């Protein structure tokens, strides 16, 4: 059974940091590209960061220099380190696994940036 379980979200003040984790099971994690998406109230889901099976990375322009995606194939986990958070980063964050035409989503974790 495929599972993606996100954790690490919460309420944080502007300028602070959070690290999100997404623990995967039920598929060969090392073969999959992994991504983080986010969905803010009233907005569509957008791609925040992605990391290929070969660890190439891409980022949404507004998070470049602040967020870092990484993966640990030994732990079947993908991370999103988020620094210098701003209120506009407030959203539900989802991880996604993709390989060929297969893709899986986690349930999401809420991140709220507010003073």
Short mmCIF file of C-alpha atoms in Angstrom, two decimals, residues 1-95:
data_model
loop_
_atom_site.label_atom_id
_atom_site.label_comp_id
_atom_site.label_asym_id
_atom_site.label_seq_id
_atom_site.Cartn_x
_atom_site.Cartn_y
_atom_site.Cartn_z
CA UNK A 1 0.00 0.00 0.00
CA UNK A 2 1.45 3.35 -1.09
CA UNK A 3 1.70 5.98 1.60
CA UNK A 4 3.11 9.49 1.70
CA UNK A 5 2.97 11.06 5.14
CA UNK A 6 3.90 14.71 5.56
CA UNK A 7 4.95 16.21 8.88
CA UNK A 8 6.63 19.29 10.28
CA UNK A 9 4.03 21.94 9.56
CA UNK A 10 2.75 24.43 12.09
CA UNK A 11 2.45 28.06 13.08
CA UNK A 12 5.62 30.12 12.78
CA UNK A 13 6.50 33.81 12.91
CA UNK A 14 7.75 35.64 9.82
CA UNK A 15 11.48 35.23 9.34
CA UNK A 16 11.60 31.86 11.08
CA UNK A 17 12.21 28.40 9.66
CA UNK A 18 10.43 25.07 9.35
CA UNK A 19 11.47 21.74 7.94
CA UNK A 20 8.82 19.56 6.32
CA UNK A 21 9.28 15.83 5.93
CA UNK A 22 7.47 13.37 3.70
CA UNK A 23 7.92 9.71 4.58
CA UNK A 24 7.19 7.30 1.73
CA UNK A 25 6.36 3.62 1.70
CA UNK A 26 4.89 1.03 -0.64
CA UNK A 27 6.96 1.84 -3.73
CA UNK A 28 10.59 2.06 -4.82
CA UNK A 29 11.30 5.55 -3.55
CA UNK A 30 14.71 5.97 -5.21
CA UNK A 31 13.17 5.69 -8.70
CA UNK A 32 10.65 8.47 -8.17
CA UNK A 33 10.89 12.19 -8.66
CA UNK A 34 9.60 13.92 -5.55
CA UNK A 35 7.95 17.30 -5.31
CA UNK A 36 6.43 19.69 -2.84
CA UNK A 37 3.29 21.59 -3.83
CA UNK A 38 1.28 24.09 -1.85
CA UNK A 39 -2.27 25.34 -1.93
CA UNK A 40 -3.29 28.59 -0.28
CA UNK A 41 -6.94 29.50 0.41
CA UNK A 42 -8.62 30.66 -2.77
CA UNK A 43 -5.64 29.74 -4.94
CA UNK A 44 -4.70 26.79 -7.07
CA UNK A 45 -2.10 24.22 -6.15
CA UNK A 46 1.39 25.30 -7.22
CA UNK A 47 4.69 23.50 -7.51
CA UNK A 48 7.14 24.75 -4.90
CA UNK A 49 10.15 22.49 -5.42
CA UNK A 50 11.06 19.23 -7.06
CA UNK A 51 13.95 16.78 -6.93
CA UNK A 52 14.58 14.12 -9.53
CA UNK A 53 15.69 10.56 -8.91
CA UNK A 54 19.16 11.82 -9.74
CA UNK A 55 18.79 14.71 -7.24
CA UNK A 56 18.45 17.54 -9.74
CA UNK A 57 16.35 20.29 -8.20
CA UNK A 58 13.97 23.02 -9.33
CA UNK A 59 12.23 25.77 -7.40
CA UNK A 60 9.39 28.23 -7.69
CA UNK A 61 10.94 31.65 -8.27
CA UNK A 62 9.45 33.13 -5.10
CA UNK A 63 11.14 30.53 -2.87
CA UNK A 64 14.56 30.41 -4.52
CA UNK A 65 17.28 31.12 -1.99
CA UNK A 66 14.92 30.47 0.93
CA UNK A 67 13.75 26.85 0.46
CA UNK A 68 15.82 23.74 -0.08
CA UNK A 69 14.49 20.35 -1.16
CA UNK A 70 16.49 17.21 -0.42
CA UNK A 71 15.98 13.48 -0.29
CA UNK A 72 17.32 10.57 1.72
CA UNK A 73 16.81 7.36 -0.24
CA UNK A 74 17.96 5.28 2.73
CA UNK A 75 15.08 6.68 4.79
CA UNK A 76 12.58 6.95 1.91
CA UNK A 77 12.05 10.55 2.89
CA UNK A 78 12.00 13.90 1.12
CA UNK A 79 12.50 17.16 2.99
CA UNK A 80 11.70 20.80 2.44
CA UNK A 81 13.79 23.19 4.50
CA UNK A 82 12.01 26.54 4.58
CA UNK A 83 13.90 29.57 5.82
CA UNK A 84 12.99 33.26 6.04
CA UNK A 85 9.31 32.43 5.93
CA UNK A 86 6.86 35.14 4.94
CA UNK A 87 3.06 35.29 5.33
CA UNK A 88 2.65 34.54 1.63
CA UNK A 89 4.10 31.07 2.30
CA UNK A 90 0.99 30.20 4.30
CA UNK A 91 -0.63 27.16 2.68
CA UNK A 92 -1.22 23.46 2.92
CA UNK A 93 1.92 21.73 1.67
CA UNK A 94 1.68 18.42 -0.16
CA UNK A 95 4.34 16.01 -1.32
#
